[in-house]
Tab-separated table of C-alpha atoms and ligand atoms in Angstrom:
chain	number	residue	atom	x	y	z
Q	186	MET	CA	0.004	-0.072	0.024
Q	187	ALA	CA	2.935	2.426	-0.760
Q	188	GLU	CA	0.939	4.791	-3.028
Q	189	VAL	CA	-1.752	5.167	-0.285
Q	190	PRO	CA	-1.691	8.860	1.262
Q	191	TYR	CA	-0.275	8.423	4.519
Q	192	PHE	CA	-0.860	10.517	7.825
Q	193	ILE	CA	-2.169	13.613	5.862
Q	194	ASP	CA	-3.787	16.988	7.044
Q	195	HIS	CA	-7.520	16.592	7.721
Q	196	GLU	CA	-8.280	18.943	4.677
Q	197	ALA	CA	-6.741	16.512	2.164
Q	198	ALA	CA	-8.472	13.499	4.053
Q	199	GLN	CA	-11.656	15.707	3.436
Q	200	ARG	CA	-10.809	16.111	-0.322
Q	201	ILE	CA	-10.020	12.627	-0.687
Q	202	ALA	CA	-13.011	11.027	0.853
Q	203	ALA	CA	-15.336	13.881	-0.935
Q	204	ALA	CA	-14.101	12.486	-4.248
Q	205	SER	CA	-16.015	9.117	-3.591
Q	206	PRO	CA	-19.437	10.478	-2.604
Q	207	ILE	CA	-22.663	8.911	-1.886
Q	208	LEU	CA	-25.035	9.514	-4.704
Q	209	LEU	CA	-28.103	10.204	-2.845
Q	210	ALA	CA	-31.694	9.634	-4.400
Q	211	THR	CA	-34.534	12.398	-4.347
Q	212	GLU	CA	-37.662	12.112	-2.836
Q	213	GLN	CA	-40.864	14.368	-2.368
Q	214	VAL	CA	-42.030	14.666	1.222
Q	215	GLU	CA	-44.993	16.542	2.394
Q	216	LEU	CA	-44.308	19.639	4.654
Q	217	ASP	CA	-45.118	17.718	7.849
Q	218	ALA	CA	-42.198	15.572	7.503
Q	219	ALA	CA	-40.052	18.099	6.192
Q	220	HIS	CA	-38.207	19.507	9.291
Q	221	GLY	CA	-34.611	18.777	9.254
Q	222	ARG	CA	-34.441	17.569	5.549
Q	223	VAL	CA	-32.093	18.820	2.967
Q	224	LEU	CA	-33.663	20.197	-0.371
Q	225	SER	CA	-32.613	18.640	-3.469
Q	226	HIS	CA	-33.351	21.490	-5.883
Q	227	ASP	CA	-33.926	25.390	-5.602
Q	228	LEU	CA	-37.473	26.273	-4.405
Q	229	ALA	CA	-39.100	29.391	-6.054
Q	230	SER	CA	-42.028	31.115	-4.716
Q	231	LYS	CA	-45.386	30.407	-6.425
Q	232	VAL	CA	-46.770	33.820	-5.462
Q	233	ASP	CA	-45.958	37.315	-4.290
Q	234	ASP	CA	-46.173	37.503	-0.724
Q	235	PRO	CA	-47.966	39.438	0.739
Q	236	PRO	CA	-50.283	38.583	-2.634
Q	237	PHE	CA	-51.871	42.045	-2.084
Q	238	ASP	CA	-51.163	45.430	-0.041
Q	239	ASN	CA	-52.580	44.783	3.508
Q	240	SER	CA	-52.954	46.501	6.793
Q	241	ALA	CA	-50.089	45.329	9.300
Q	242	MET	CA	-52.832	46.862	12.138
Q	243	ASP	CA	-56.266	46.672	13.256
Q	244	GLY	CA	-57.248	50.323	12.865
Q	245	PHE	CA	-58.284	52.619	9.923
Q	246	ALA	CA	-56.818	53.174	6.580
Q	247	PHE	CA	-57.330	56.474	4.953
Q	248	ILE	CA	-55.505	59.078	2.658
Q	249	HIS	CA	-52.415	60.022	4.440
Q	250	ASN	CA	-52.800	63.621	3.340
Q	251	ASP	CA	-55.918	63.789	5.339
Q	252	SER	CA	-54.190	63.163	8.742
Q	253	LEU	CA	-51.493	65.722	8.600
Q	254	GLU	CA	-52.896	68.043	11.027
Q	255	PRO	CA	-54.545	65.923	13.891
Q	256	PRO	CA	-57.146	65.574	15.190
Q	257	ALA	CA	-58.819	64.781	11.869
Q	258	THR	CA	-62.417	63.480	11.750
Q	259	LEU	CA	-63.133	61.266	8.814
Q	260	THR	CA	-66.349	59.536	7.764
Q	261	ILE	CA	-66.193	55.629	8.456
Q	262	ILE	CA	-67.441	54.118	4.839
Q	263	GLN	CA	-66.932	50.528	5.528
Q	264	THR	CA	-64.957	47.744	7.779
Q	265	ILE	CA	-62.866	45.097	6.116
Q	266	GLN	CA	-61.739	42.046	7.951
Q	267	ALA	CA	-58.702	39.665	6.723
Q	268	GLY	CA	-60.400	37.268	4.333
Q	269	ASP	CA	-63.170	39.365	2.958
Q	270	ALA	CA	-63.795	38.241	-0.271
Q	271	ASN	CA	-65.891	41.290	-1.465
Q	272	PRO	CA	-63.623	43.979	-3.044
Q	273	ALA	CA	-63.701	47.172	-0.902
Q	274	GLN	CA	-65.119	50.387	-2.154
Q	275	ASN	CA	-62.533	53.108	-3.317
Q	276	LEU	CA	-61.932	55.468	-0.740
Q	277	SER	CA	-61.818	59.501	-1.135
Q	278	SER	CA	-60.639	62.252	0.580
Q	279	GLY	CA	-62.766	62.873	3.867
Q	280	GLN	CA	-63.384	59.093	4.310
Q	281	ALA	CA	-61.645	56.231	6.397
Q	282	THR	CA	-61.961	52.203	6.604
Q	283	ARG	CA	-62.198	50.335	9.521
Q	284	ILE	CA	-59.691	47.660	8.919
Q	285	MET	CA	-58.044	44.468	10.379
Q	286	THR	CA	-54.457	42.831	10.253
Q	287	GLY	CA	-54.355	41.364	6.959
Q	288	ALA	CA	-57.122	42.725	5.271
Q	289	PRO	CA	-56.419	44.206	1.835
Q	290	MET	CA	-56.122	47.812	1.427
Q	291	PRO	CA	-59.072	49.834	-0.451
Q	292	LEU	CA	-58.085	51.323	-3.431
Q	293	GLY	CA	-56.956	54.855	-2.709
Q	294	ALA	CA	-55.603	54.436	0.988
Q	295	THR	CA	-52.249	55.286	1.460
Q	296	SER	CA	-51.781	55.095	5.199
Q	297	ILE	CA	-52.994	53.027	8.439
Q	298	LEU	CA	-53.473	54.507	12.117
Q	299	PRO	CA	-53.763	51.944	14.539
Q	300	ILE	CA	-57.106	51.471	16.711
Q	301	GLU	CA	-55.507	52.744	19.905
Q	302	ARG	CA	-54.515	56.040	18.456
Q	303	CYS	CA	-57.928	56.395	16.743
Q	304	GLU	CA	-61.262	57.550	18.689
Q	305	VAL	CA	-64.676	56.362	17.476
Q	306	ASN	CA	-67.900	58.401	18.058
Q	307	ASP	CA	-70.669	56.801	19.542
Q	308	ASP	CA	-72.558	55.566	16.547
Q	309	GLY	CA	-69.647	54.392	14.700
Q	310	THR	CA	-69.942	56.717	11.773
Q	311	GLU	CA	-66.935	58.623	12.436
Q	312	VAL	CA	-63.375	58.362	13.403
Q	313	THR	CA	-61.066	60.869	14.726
Q	314	LEU	CA	-57.254	60.203	14.053
Q	315	LEU	CA	-55.480	61.416	17.086
Q	316	GLU	CA	-52.051	61.293	15.187
Q	317	GLN	CA	-51.026	61.201	11.649
Q	318	GLY	CA	-50.923	58.172	9.719
Q	319	ARG	CA	-48.240	55.554	9.639
Q	320	PRO	CA	-47.741	54.733	5.906
Q	321	HIS	CA	-45.290	51.977	6.792
Q	322	PHE	CA	-48.201	49.858	8.253
Q	323	ILE	CA	-49.116	49.142	5.144
Q	324	ARG	CA	-47.786	45.657	3.965
Q	325	LYS	CA	-46.604	45.766	0.233
Q	326	ARG	CA	-47.494	43.333	-2.194
Q	327	GLY	CA	-44.344	41.060	-2.720
Q	328	GLU	CA	-42.152	42.914	-0.116
Q	329	ASN	CA	-41.696	39.445	1.710
Q	330	LEU	CA	-41.170	36.998	-1.536
Q	331	ARG	CA	-41.551	37.566	-5.364
Q	332	GLN	CA	-43.237	35.194	-7.646
Q	333	GLY	CA	-40.916	32.987	-9.472
Q	334	GLU	CA	-37.770	34.194	-7.298
Q	335	THR	CA	-35.626	31.354	-5.679
Q	336	ASN	CA	-35.902	31.830	-1.915
Q	337	LEU	CA	-34.451	28.733	-0.925
Q	338	THR	CA	-31.505	26.721	-2.685
Q	339	GLN	CA	-30.557	23.264	-3.372
Q	340	GLY	CA	-28.529	22.191	-0.062
Q	341	THR	CA	-30.616	23.848	2.253
Q	342	THR	CA	-31.499	22.151	5.620
Q	343	LEU	CA	-35.367	22.695	6.048
Q	344	THR	CA	-35.300	24.577	9.482
Q	345	PRO	CA	-38.773	25.130	11.290
Q	346	ALA	CA	-38.971	28.561	9.793
Q	347	LYS	CA	-37.959	27.451	6.435
Q	348	VAL	CA	-40.705	24.767	6.568
Q	349	GLY	CA	-42.959	27.607	7.040
Q	350	LEU	CA	-41.740	29.536	4.164
Q	351	CYS	CA	-42.172	26.584	2.043
Q	352	ALA	CA	-45.806	26.834	2.799
Q	353	THR	CA	-46.170	30.658	2.091
Q	354	MET	CA	-44.368	29.760	-1.269
Q	355	GLY	CA	-47.169	27.420	-2.237
Q	356	TRP	CA	-45.687	24.370	-2.181
Q	357	PRO	CA	-47.491	21.448	-0.177
Q	358	THR	CA	-44.437	18.982	-0.651
Q	359	VAL	CA	-40.727	19.590	-1.222
Q	360	PRO	CA	-37.798	17.607	-3.034
Q	361	VAL	CA	-35.111	16.741	-0.511
Q	362	TYR	CA	-32.363	13.917	-0.780
Q	363	LYS	CA	-33.402	10.619	0.448
Q	364	LYS	CA	-31.664	9.903	3.836
Q	365	ALA	CA	-28.322	7.919	3.486
Q	366	ARG	CA	-28.126	4.549	5.185
Q	367	VAL	CA	-25.159	4.673	7.374
Q	368	ALA	CA	-24.112	0.951	8.893
Q	369	ILE	CA	-22.379	1.340	11.990
Q	370	ILE	CA	-19.791	-1.607	12.949
Q	371	SER	CA	-18.068	-1.602	16.235
Q	372	THR	CA	-15.163	-4.061	16.370
Q	373	GLY	CA	-13.197	-5.715	19.093
Q	374	ASP	CA	-13.266	-8.891	21.514
Q	375	GLU	CA	-13.472	-7.112	24.550
Q	376	LEU	CA	-16.598	-5.420	23.758
Q	377	LYS	CA	-20.034	-6.304	25.520
Q	378	PHE	CA	-23.534	-5.025	25.067
Q	379	PRO	CA	-24.361	-2.317	27.618
Q	380	GLY	CA	-25.840	-3.927	30.747
Q	381	GLU	CA	-24.926	-7.523	30.125
Q	382	PRO	CA	-22.347	-8.873	32.932
Q	383	LEU	CA	-18.914	-7.942	32.322
Q	384	GLU	CA	-15.947	-10.182	32.920
Q	385	ALA	CA	-12.590	-8.564	34.250
Q	386	HIS	CA	-10.994	-8.107	30.734
Q	387	GLN	CA	-14.261	-6.494	29.236
Q	388	ILE	CA	-15.949	-3.261	28.707
Q	389	TYR	CA	-19.312	-1.744	27.294
Q	390	GLU	CA	-19.711	-1.129	23.783
Q	391	SER	CA	-20.126	2.795	23.281
Q	392	ASN	CA	-18.925	3.795	20.156
Q	393	SER	CA	-21.973	2.240	17.933
Q	394	PHE	CA	-24.305	4.119	19.698
Q	395	GLY	CA	-22.565	7.445	19.820
Q	396	LEU	CA	-22.006	7.073	15.976
Q	397	ALA	CA	-25.393	6.180	15.223
Q	398	SER	CA	-26.581	9.338	17.290
Q	399	LEU	CA	-24.221	11.428	14.887
Q	400	VAL	CA	-25.384	10.196	11.960
Q	401	GLN	CA	-29.230	11.056	13.163
Q	402	TRP	CA	-27.879	14.178	14.153
Q	403	MET	CA	-26.672	14.713	10.727
Q	404	GLY	CA	-30.182	13.831	9.350
Q	405	HIS	CA	-29.264	10.413	8.126
Q	406	GLU	CA	-30.472	7.033	8.837
Q	407	ALA	CA	-28.232	4.842	11.369
Q	408	VAL	CA	-28.041	0.982	10.878
Q	409	ARG	CA	-26.427	-0.232	13.848
Q	410	TYR	CA	-24.964	-3.908	13.456
Q	411	GLN	CA	-23.927	-6.071	16.286
Q	412	ALA	CA	-20.439	-5.462	17.516
Q	413	VAL	CA	-17.745	-7.946	15.681
Q	414	ALA	CA	-15.026	-9.991	16.918
Q	415	ASP	CA	-11.478	-9.118	15.863
Q	416	SER	CA	-11.247	-12.035	13.406
Q	417	MET	CA	-10.878	-11.606	9.261
Q	418	ASP	CA	-13.961	-13.848	8.532
Q	419	SER	CA	-16.472	-12.300	10.879
Q	420	LEU	CA	-15.034	-8.739	9.782
Q	421	ARG	CA	-15.518	-9.876	6.169
Q	422	GLN	CA	-19.028	-11.065	6.831
Q	423	ALA	CA	-20.062	-7.869	8.490
Q	424	LEU	CA	-18.783	-5.637	5.467
Q	425	ASN	CA	-20.427	-7.549	2.866
Q	426	THR	CA	-23.691	-7.493	4.597
Q	427	ALA	CA	-23.447	-3.904	5.668
Q	428	THR	CA	-22.047	-2.786	1.825
Q	429	GLU	CA	-25.418	-4.704	0.484
Q	430	GLU	CA	-27.923	-2.746	2.910
Q	431	CYS	CA	-26.172	0.489	3.166
Q	432	ASP	CA	-24.788	3.549	1.381
Q	433	LEU	CA	-21.906	4.129	3.807
Q	434	VAL	CA	-20.258	2.107	6.483
Q	435	LEU	CA	-18.820	3.448	9.817
Q	436	THR	CA	-16.525	0.858	11.219
Q	437	SER	CA	-14.734	1.577	14.725
Q	438	GLY	CA	-11.649	-0.112	16.197
Q	439	GLY	CA	-9.042	-2.035	14.706
Q	440	VAL	CA	-7.614	0.592	12.338
Q	441	SER	CA	-4.397	1.284	14.127
Q	442	MET	CA	-0.925	-0.731	13.737
Q	443	GLY	CA	-1.677	-3.217	16.108
Q	444	ASP	CA	-1.741	-7.117	15.349
Q	445	TRP	CA	-5.468	-7.305	16.065
Q	446	ASP	CA	-6.404	-4.387	13.905
Q	447	TYR	CA	-8.320	-6.093	11.269
Q	448	VAL	CA	-9.966	-3.588	9.821
Q	449	ARG	CA	-6.827	-2.133	8.416
Q	450	LYS	CA	-5.661	-5.401	7.432
Q	451	ILE	CA	-8.823	-6.495	5.766
Q	452	MET	CA	-9.272	-2.937	3.946
Q	453	GLU	CA	-5.502	-3.245	2.664
Q	454	GLU	CA	-5.625	-6.863	1.713
Q	455	GLU	CA	-9.205	-7.156	0.107
Q	456	GLY	CA	-10.582	-3.607	0.208
Q	457	ASP	CA	-9.303	-0.265	-1.200
Q	458	VAL	CA	-7.768	2.217	0.752
Q	459	HIS	CA	-7.737	5.862	-0.224
Q	460	TYR	CA	-5.867	7.110	2.948
Q	461	TRP	CA	-4.994	6.056	6.331
Q	462	ARG	CA	-3.773	7.958	9.207
Q	463	VAL	CA	-4.535	11.775	9.577
Q	464	LYS	CA	-2.957	14.728	11.334
Q	465	ILE	CA	-5.339	15.181	14.106
Q	466	ARG	CA	-5.251	14.308	17.912
Q	467	PRO	CA	-7.003	12.746	18.947
Q	468	GLY	CA	-8.055	10.659	16.259
Q	469	SER	CA	-5.114	9.929	13.998
Q	470	PRO	CA	-5.641	6.325	12.732
Q	471	PRO	CA	-8.768	6.588	10.396
Q	472	LEU	CA	-8.801	5.345	7.033
Q	473	PHE	CA	-11.260	5.748	4.296
Q	474	GLY	CA	-11.732	3.395	1.478
Q	475	LEU	CA	-14.117	1.328	-0.511
Q	476	TRP	CA	-15.343	-2.082	0.290
Q	477	ASN	CA	-17.396	-3.486	-2.937
Q	478	GLY	CA	-17.319	-0.023	-3.867
Q	479	THR	CA	-19.304	1.078	-0.912
Q	480	PRO	CA	-17.519	4.034	0.912
Q	481	LEU	CA	-16.249	3.139	4.431
Q	482	PHE	CA	-14.732	5.131	6.926
Q	483	GLY	CA	-12.312	3.225	9.394
Q	484	LEU	CA	-12.885	5.221	12.733
Q	485	PRO	CA	-10.684	4.707	15.727
Q	486	GLY	CA	-11.739	2.519	18.492
Q	487	ASN	CA	-11.100	5.100	21.324
Q	488	PRO	CA	-14.430	6.672	21.997
Q	489	ALA	CA	-13.502	10.178	22.245
Q	490	SER	CA	-11.408	9.895	19.124
Q	491	SER	CA	-14.300	8.268	17.188
Q	492	HIS	CA	-16.703	11.278	18.081
Q	493	VAL	CA	-13.948	13.642	17.097
Q	494	VAL	CA	-13.082	11.712	13.693
Q	495	PHE	CA	-16.858	11.950	13.158
Q	496	ARG	CA	-17.030	15.750	13.521
Q	497	VAL	CA	-13.705	16.553	11.630
Q	498	LEU	CA	-14.134	13.979	8.576
Q	499	VAL	CA	-17.420	12.218	8.293
Q	500	ALA	CA	-19.872	15.294	8.922
Q	501	PRO	CA	-17.852	17.323	6.343
Q	502	TYR	CA	-18.653	14.311	3.778
Q	503	LEU	CA	-21.914	13.998	4.536
Q	504	ARG	CA	-22.806	17.710	4.152
Q	505	ALA	CA	-20.833	17.341	0.692
Q	506	CYS	CA	-23.028	14.373	-0.321
Q	507	THR	CA	-26.225	16.714	0.165
Q	508	ALA	CA	-24.857	19.942	-1.389
Q	509	GLY	CA	-23.731	21.281	2.222
Q	510	GLY	CA	-26.891	20.230	3.911
Q	511	GLY	CA	-27.410	18.871	7.374
Q	512	PRO	CA	-26.032	20.743	10.689
Q	513	LYS	CA	-23.325	23.573	9.748
Q	514	GLU	CA	-20.240	23.758	11.662
Q	515	HIS	CA	-20.045	26.770	13.752
Q	516	ARG	CA	-17.089	28.081	14.880
Q	517	LEU	CA	-16.061	30.606	17.477
Q	518	ARG	CA	-12.817	32.516	18.662
Q	519	VAL	CA	-12.164	31.538	22.700
Q	520	GLN	CA	-9.672	32.480	24.934
Q	521	LEU	CA	-8.239	29.582	26.807
Q	522	ALA	CA	-8.950	29.424	30.897
Q	523	ASP	CA	-6.721	26.386	31.321
Q	524	ARG	CA	-3.675	25.019	29.552
Q	525	LEU	CA	-4.155	22.783	26.666
Q	526	LYS	CA	-1.879	20.240	25.213
Q	527	GLY	CA	-0.972	21.023	21.579
Q	528	ASP	CA	1.000	19.180	19.238
Q	529	ASP	CA	3.729	20.014	16.827
Q	530	THR	CA	2.334	17.663	14.004
Q	531	CYS	CA	-1.392	17.523	14.162
Q	532	LEU	CA	-4.476	20.049	14.517
Q	533	SER	CA	-5.429	19.482	18.070
Q	534	LEU	CA	-9.035	19.039	19.056
Q	535	ARG	CA	-9.440	19.517	22.687
Q	536	ARG	CA	-12.762	19.040	24.307
Q	537	ILE	CA	-13.783	22.714	26.059
Q	538	ARG	CA	-16.810	23.911	27.757
Q	539	ILE	CA	-17.616	27.276	26.785
Q	540	ASP	CA	-18.639	30.295	28.781
Q	541	THR	CA	-20.305	33.191	26.956
Q	542	THR	CA	-21.774	34.702	30.081
Q	543	GLY	CA	-18.629	37.274	30.014
Q	544	ASP	CA	-17.528	39.964	27.510
Q	545	HIS	CA	-15.793	37.228	25.423
Q	546	PRO	CA	-15.982	33.644	25.042
Q	547	VAL	CA	-13.918	31.803	27.476
Q	548	ALA	CA	-12.868	27.890	27.146
Q	549	TYR	CA	-12.116	25.685	29.806
Q	550	SER	CA	-10.721	21.826	29.557
Q	551	THR	CA	-13.501	19.422	30.100
Q	552	GLY	CA	-11.151	17.274	32.189
Q	553	PRO	CA	-8.826	14.314	31.566
Q	554	GLN	CA	-8.279	14.636	27.556
Q	555	GLY	CA	-7.093	10.920	27.114
Q	556	SER	CA	-8.552	9.548	23.868
Q	557	GLY	CA	-10.500	6.751	25.682
Q	558	ASN	CA	-12.372	9.243	27.840
Q	559	LEU	CA	-15.659	9.773	26.515
Q	560	ASN	CA	-16.691	12.048	29.201
Q	561	SER	CA	-14.219	14.660	27.917
Q	562	VAL	CA	-16.841	14.894	24.846
Q	563	ALA	CA	-19.922	14.291	26.684
Q	564	GLN	CA	-19.056	17.583	28.905
Q	565	ALA	CA	-18.125	19.479	25.993
Q	566	ASP	CA	-19.639	22.329	23.812
Q	567	GLY	CA	-16.577	22.903	21.762
Q	568	LEU	CA	-13.281	21.300	20.119
Q	569	THR	CA	-10.300	23.493	19.889
Q	570	LEU	CA	-8.666	23.833	16.431
Q	571	LEU	CA	-5.285	24.374	17.733
Q	572	SER	CA	-2.788	24.221	14.610
Q	573	PRO	CA	0.599	22.186	14.928
Q	574	GLY	CA	2.490	24.448	17.115
Q	575	GLN	CA	0.114	27.016	18.279
Q	576	ALA	CA	0.590	28.315	21.889
Q	577	SER	CA	-2.364	26.781	24.170
Q	578	ASN	CA	-1.432	28.180	27.389
Q	579	LYS	CA	-3.747	29.982	29.841
Q	580	GLY	CA	-4.849	33.289	28.066
Q	581	ASP	CA	-3.938	32.391	24.579
Q	582	TRP	CA	-6.729	32.612	21.926
Q	583	CYS	CA	-7.925	29.906	19.363
Q	584	ASP	CA	-10.582	28.887	17.187
Q	585	ALA	CA	-13.125	26.292	18.257
Q	586	ILE	CA	-15.713	24.108	16.543
Q	587	LEU	CA	-19.227	24.286	18.280
Q	588	LEU	CA	-20.531	20.830	19.379
J	675	AMP	P1	-8.803	-0.351	19.075
J	675	AMP	O1	-8.984	0.938	17.979
J	675	AMP	O2	-9.539	-1.208	18.333
J	675	AMP	O3	-7.172	-0.445	19.204
J	675	AMP	O4	-9.361	0.309	20.100
J	675	AMP	C1	-8.742	1.337	21.071
J	675	AMP	C2	-9.511	1.530	22.283
J	675	AMP	O5	-10.979	1.773	22.098
J	675	AMP	C3	-9.378	-0.056	22.974
J	675	AMP	O6	-9.208	0.538	24.333
J	675	AMP	C4	-10.735	-0.249	22.676
J	675	AMP	O7	-11.383	-1.137	23.929
J	675	AMP	C5	-11.581	0.717	22.813
J	675	AMP	N1	-12.830	0.712	22.130
J	675	AMP	C6	-12.712	-0.125	20.799
J	675	AMP	N2	-14.023	-0.128	20.281
J	675	AMP	C7	-14.789	0.331	21.333
J	675	AMP	C8	-16.301	0.310	21.187
J	675	AMP	N3	-17.093	0.095	20.351
J	675	AMP	N4	-16.728	0.999	22.449
J	675	AMP	C9	-16.163	1.515	23.465
J	675	AMP	N5	-14.572	1.331	23.604
J	675	AMP	C10	-14.448	0.752	22.358
J	676	MG	MG1	-9.453	-3.366	19.024
């Protein structure tokens, strides 16, 4: 495997993996099921919104010039409610229309005064405007959306407001990428299902649960397989099944240099490795390649590492497969309140808790940062992006990814 890129930086690793994307089909989903999905096509509005000039307030509509010298008394000629089907009468000078929020403006009216700035006489025939009108309380046709204009582009993740906007644009269903089916296979003779009795040499298997949650957080479907023992045969069988059933495979464990690191071995001997080892800490062992033509990330077994590698390598890959969709990577510049360990060769992704209550964000270590300590991730709301050689003493500043 001499020609396989080895111990590369994470940007190079991202590029290599992105060259073997999952090609996701698309489907139409109803708006009720659209939250969190990623648009597979641009979406243009079918209508102007608002479709007609209307009032932003409950109050009175009139000709603005009639209100220049308040108090001004006008004759009430009609009442219009939102949804009234009958066209309103045109309005002339000296006249006012009682109007409700969302009701179409009568022709000729150029201003609104909210009800609380008006006085109506006892028999409801006249209104006295106590102040000048407010032309800006007219919501103009098309001020929110223009018909035919693309308002949501391919790759947009549908947040609650964006789902609402699809409805405003007139779309009852929307085109989205199908969710990727992502296989998750933990490997290791020492792994036991959580809750089973542990013998002295065993630990609870946690990576598949954490990784499945990360896959779901990205908006895809996790297919968690039973943990596999450290043997070429059981691994081969598991990889064959997973690649038949899924679009992408994530394995955990068995990619380092040890004699029992069978994921690396089987990928070298029978698969197709595109890179191995990445300059990040924790998490330098990962590999990426193809098994039976299906993309596969071999993630490290250490639980903190597998999480970090997912965030740095798998999440960007999945985003690239959906034109940038899925939760975004948000960054923040933080000042370190604790000394953190950097590295001369690797990008250091230390787990931090970020306090944003002061005048700038301050980052604390979440505790023992060994790659086996999942608690350091569980308590974290950020990962440092300490470049090789970057100072990381108390008081130094660095970029961080928000978790
Ligand atoms: P490996 O990458 O297989 O050498 O594993 C590195 C470390 O991570 C070892 O201490 C393993 O016991 C531990 N480990 C591997 N897989 C898992 C898993 N699925 N859940 C929890 N710990 C694991
Ligand atoms: Mg192992």
